[in-house]
Amino acid sequence: MRNRVRELRGERGLSQGELAAVMKVSRQTINSIEQERYTPSLPLALALGRFFQQPVEAIFDAAD
């Protein structure tokens, strides 16, 4: 699943570890999401949307 997490995180000047701490997940989870190796759970996707003030659909794209 394509996503804009790395882009949005970079715009805020956050490290993967800092975003992970806010989301209460591991840095490896954030890395896996950014590398498109892991699709986040719905609660995590919603939390990312709230944090970045973006609709989930604007962050994640299921189209191949």
Short mmCIF file of N, CA and C in Angstrom, two decimals:
data_model
loop_
_atom_site.label_atom_id
_atom_site.label_comp_id
_atom_site.label_asym_id
_atom_site.label_seq_id
_atom_site.Cartn_x
_atom_site.Cartn_y
_atom_site.Cartn_z
N MET A 1 0.84 -1.17 0.00
CA MET A 1 0.00 0.00 0.00
C MET A 1 0.89 1.24 0.00
N ARG A 2 0.70 2.07 -0.98
CA ARG A 2 1.47 3.32 -1.04
C ARG A 2 1.02 4.26 0.07
N ASN A 3 1.96 5.09 0.53
CA ASN A 3 1.60 6.05 1.57
C ASN A 3 2.53 7.25 1.53
N ARG A 4 2.12 8.28 2.24
CA ARG A 4 2.87 9.54 2.29
C ARG A 4 3.47 9.79 3.67
N VAL A 5 3.61 8.75 4.48
CA VAL A 5 4.06 8.93 5.86
C VAL A 5 5.45 9.58 5.90
N ARG A 6 6.38 9.07 5.09
CA ARG A 6 7.74 9.64 5.10
C ARG A 6 7.70 11.12 4.72
N GLU A 7 6.96 11.45 3.69
CA GLU A 7 6.85 12.84 3.24
C GLU A 7 6.27 13.73 4.34
N LEU A 8 5.18 13.30 4.95
CA LEU A 8 4.53 14.09 5.99
C LEU A 8 5.41 14.21 7.23
N ARG A 9 6.08 13.13 7.58
CA ARG A 9 7.00 13.15 8.73
C ARG A 9 8.13 14.13 8.47
N GLY A 10 8.67 14.10 7.25
CA GLY A 10 9.75 15.01 6.89
C GLY A 10 9.34 16.47 6.94
N GLU A 11 8.11 16.75 6.50
CA GLU A 11 7.61 18.13 6.54
C GLU A 11 7.55 18.65 7.97
N ARG A 12 7.34 17.77 8.92
CA ARG A 12 7.29 18.17 10.33
C ARG A 12 8.65 18.12 11.00
N GLY A 13 9.66 17.66 10.28
CA GLY A 13 11.00 17.59 10.84
C GLY A 13 11.15 16.54 11.93
N LEU A 14 10.39 15.47 11.83
CA LEU A 14 10.42 14.41 12.84
C LEU A 14 11.27 13.24 12.38
N SER A 15 11.94 12.61 13.32
CA SER A 15 12.63 11.35 13.02
C SER A 15 11.61 10.22 13.10
N GLN A 16 11.98 9.06 12.60
CA GLN A 16 11.10 7.91 12.72
C GLN A 16 10.84 7.59 14.18
N GLY A 17 11.86 7.71 15.01
CA GLY A 17 11.72 7.44 16.44
C GLY A 17 10.76 8.39 17.12
N GLU A 18 10.83 9.66 16.74
CA GLU A 18 9.93 10.65 17.35
C GLU A 18 8.48 10.38 16.97
N LEU A 19 8.23 10.06 15.70
CA LEU A 19 6.87 9.75 15.27
C LEU A 19 6.40 8.47 15.94
N ALA A 20 7.28 7.49 16.04
CA ALA A 20 6.93 6.23 16.70
C ALA A 20 6.52 6.47 18.15
N ALA A 21 7.23 7.33 18.84
CA ALA A 21 6.91 7.61 20.24
C ALA A 21 5.53 8.24 20.36
N VAL A 22 5.22 9.17 19.48
CA VAL A 22 3.90 9.81 19.51
C VAL A 22 2.80 8.79 19.21
N MET A 23 3.06 7.89 18.27
CA MET A 23 2.07 6.88 17.87
C MET A 23 2.04 5.66 18.80
N LYS A 24 3.01 5.61 19.73
CA LYS A 24 3.13 4.49 20.67
C LYS A 24 3.36 3.16 19.96
N VAL A 25 4.23 3.22 18.95
CA VAL A 25 4.67 2.02 18.23
C VAL A 25 6.19 2.06 18.16
N SER A 26 6.80 1.02 17.64
CA SER A 26 8.26 1.00 17.51
C SER A 26 8.71 1.79 16.28
N ARG A 27 9.96 2.20 16.32
CA ARG A 27 10.54 2.88 15.16
C ARG A 27 10.51 1.94 13.96
N GLN A 28 10.70 0.65 14.21
CA GLN A 28 10.68 -0.33 13.13
C GLN A 28 9.32 -0.38 12.44
N THR A 29 8.25 -0.17 13.21
CA THR A 29 6.91 -0.15 12.62
C THR A 29 6.78 1.02 11.66
N ILE A 30 7.24 2.19 12.08
CA ILE A 30 7.18 3.37 11.20
C ILE A 30 8.03 3.12 9.96
N ASN A 31 9.21 2.55 10.15
CA ASN A 31 10.08 2.26 9.02
C ASN A 31 9.39 1.30 8.05
N SER A 32 8.77 0.26 8.57
CA SER A 32 8.10 -0.73 7.71
C SER A 32 6.93 -0.11 6.96
N ILE A 33 6.20 0.79 7.60
CA ILE A 33 5.11 1.49 6.91
C ILE A 33 5.67 2.34 5.78
N GLU A 34 6.72 3.10 6.08
CA GLU A 34 7.31 3.96 5.06
C GLU A 34 7.90 3.17 3.90
N GLN A 35 8.42 2.00 4.17
CA GLN A 35 8.99 1.16 3.13
C GLN A 35 7.93 0.33 2.40
N GLU A 36 6.68 0.53 2.81
CA GLU A 36 5.52 -0.16 2.22
C GLU A 36 5.61 -1.68 2.37
N ARG A 37 6.24 -2.11 3.48
CA ARG A 37 6.31 -3.54 3.80
C ARG A 37 5.22 -3.93 4.80
N TYR A 38 4.57 -2.94 5.39
CA TYR A 38 3.58 -3.19 6.44
C TYR A 38 2.42 -2.23 6.25
N THR A 39 1.22 -2.77 6.27
CA THR A 39 0.01 -1.94 6.22
C THR A 39 -0.46 -1.76 7.66
N PRO A 40 -0.58 -0.52 8.11
CA PRO A 40 -0.94 -0.31 9.52
C PRO A 40 -2.37 -0.76 9.81
N SER A 41 -2.60 -1.05 11.07
CA SER A 41 -3.96 -1.36 11.52
C SER A 41 -4.83 -0.11 11.34
N LEU A 42 -6.12 -0.32 11.32
CA LEU A 42 -7.04 0.82 11.19
C LEU A 42 -6.84 1.84 12.31
N PRO A 43 -6.74 1.42 13.58
CA PRO A 43 -6.50 2.43 14.63
C PRO A 43 -5.22 3.23 14.41
N LEU A 44 -4.15 2.58 13.95
CA LEU A 44 -2.90 3.30 13.71
C LEU A 44 -3.04 4.23 12.51
N ALA A 45 -3.70 3.78 11.46
CA ALA A 45 -3.91 4.64 10.29
C ALA A 45 -4.73 5.88 10.68
N LEU A 46 -5.76 5.67 11.48
CA LEU A 46 -6.57 6.81 11.94
C LEU A 46 -5.76 7.76 12.81
N ALA A 47 -4.91 7.20 13.69
CA ALA A 47 -4.06 8.04 14.55
C ALA A 47 -3.09 8.86 13.71
N LEU A 48 -2.52 8.24 12.67
CA LEU A 48 -1.63 8.99 11.78
C LEU A 48 -2.38 10.10 11.07
N GLY A 49 -3.59 9.81 10.63
CA GLY A 49 -4.41 10.84 9.99
C GLY A 49 -4.69 12.01 10.91
N ARG A 50 -5.05 11.70 12.14
CA ARG A 50 -5.30 12.77 13.12
C ARG A 50 -4.03 13.58 13.37
N PHE A 51 -2.91 12.87 13.55
CA PHE A 51 -1.65 13.55 13.85
C PHE A 51 -1.25 14.50 12.72
N PHE A 52 -1.36 14.03 11.49
CA PHE A 52 -0.96 14.83 10.34
C PHE A 52 -2.08 15.73 9.83
N GLN A 53 -3.23 15.68 10.48
CA GLN A 53 -4.40 16.48 10.10
C GLN A 53 -4.75 16.27 8.62
N GLN A 54 -4.80 14.99 8.24
CA GLN A 54 -5.11 14.59 6.88
C GLN A 54 -6.11 13.44 6.93
N PRO A 55 -7.02 13.36 5.98
CA PRO A 55 -7.86 12.16 5.93
C PRO A 55 -6.99 10.94 5.61
N VAL A 56 -7.38 9.80 6.14
CA VAL A 56 -6.61 8.57 5.90
C VAL A 56 -6.39 8.35 4.41
N GLU A 57 -7.41 8.64 3.62
CA GLU A 57 -7.32 8.44 2.16
C GLU A 57 -6.25 9.32 1.52
N ALA A 58 -5.91 10.45 2.17
CA ALA A 58 -4.88 11.33 1.63
C ALA A 58 -3.47 10.83 1.99
N ILE A 59 -3.37 9.93 2.97
CA ILE A 59 -2.09 9.39 3.39
C ILE A 59 -1.82 8.03 2.76
N PHE A 60 -2.86 7.20 2.69
CA PHE A 60 -2.71 5.83 2.20
C PHE A 60 -3.50 5.64 0.92
N ASP A 61 -2.88 4.94 -0.04
CA ASP A 61 -3.51 4.67 -1.33
C ASP A 61 -3.36 3.19 -1.63
N ALA A 62 -4.47 2.49 -1.69
CA ALA A 62 -4.43 1.05 -1.93
C ALA A 62 -4.23 0.70 -3.40
N ALA A 63 -4.32 1.67 -4.30
CA ALA A 63 -4.15 1.41 -5.73
C ALA A 63 -2.73 0.92 -6.01
N ASP A 64 -2.63 -0.05 -6.89
CA ASP A 64 -1.30 -0.60 -7.23
C ASP A 64 -0.63 0.21 -8.30
#
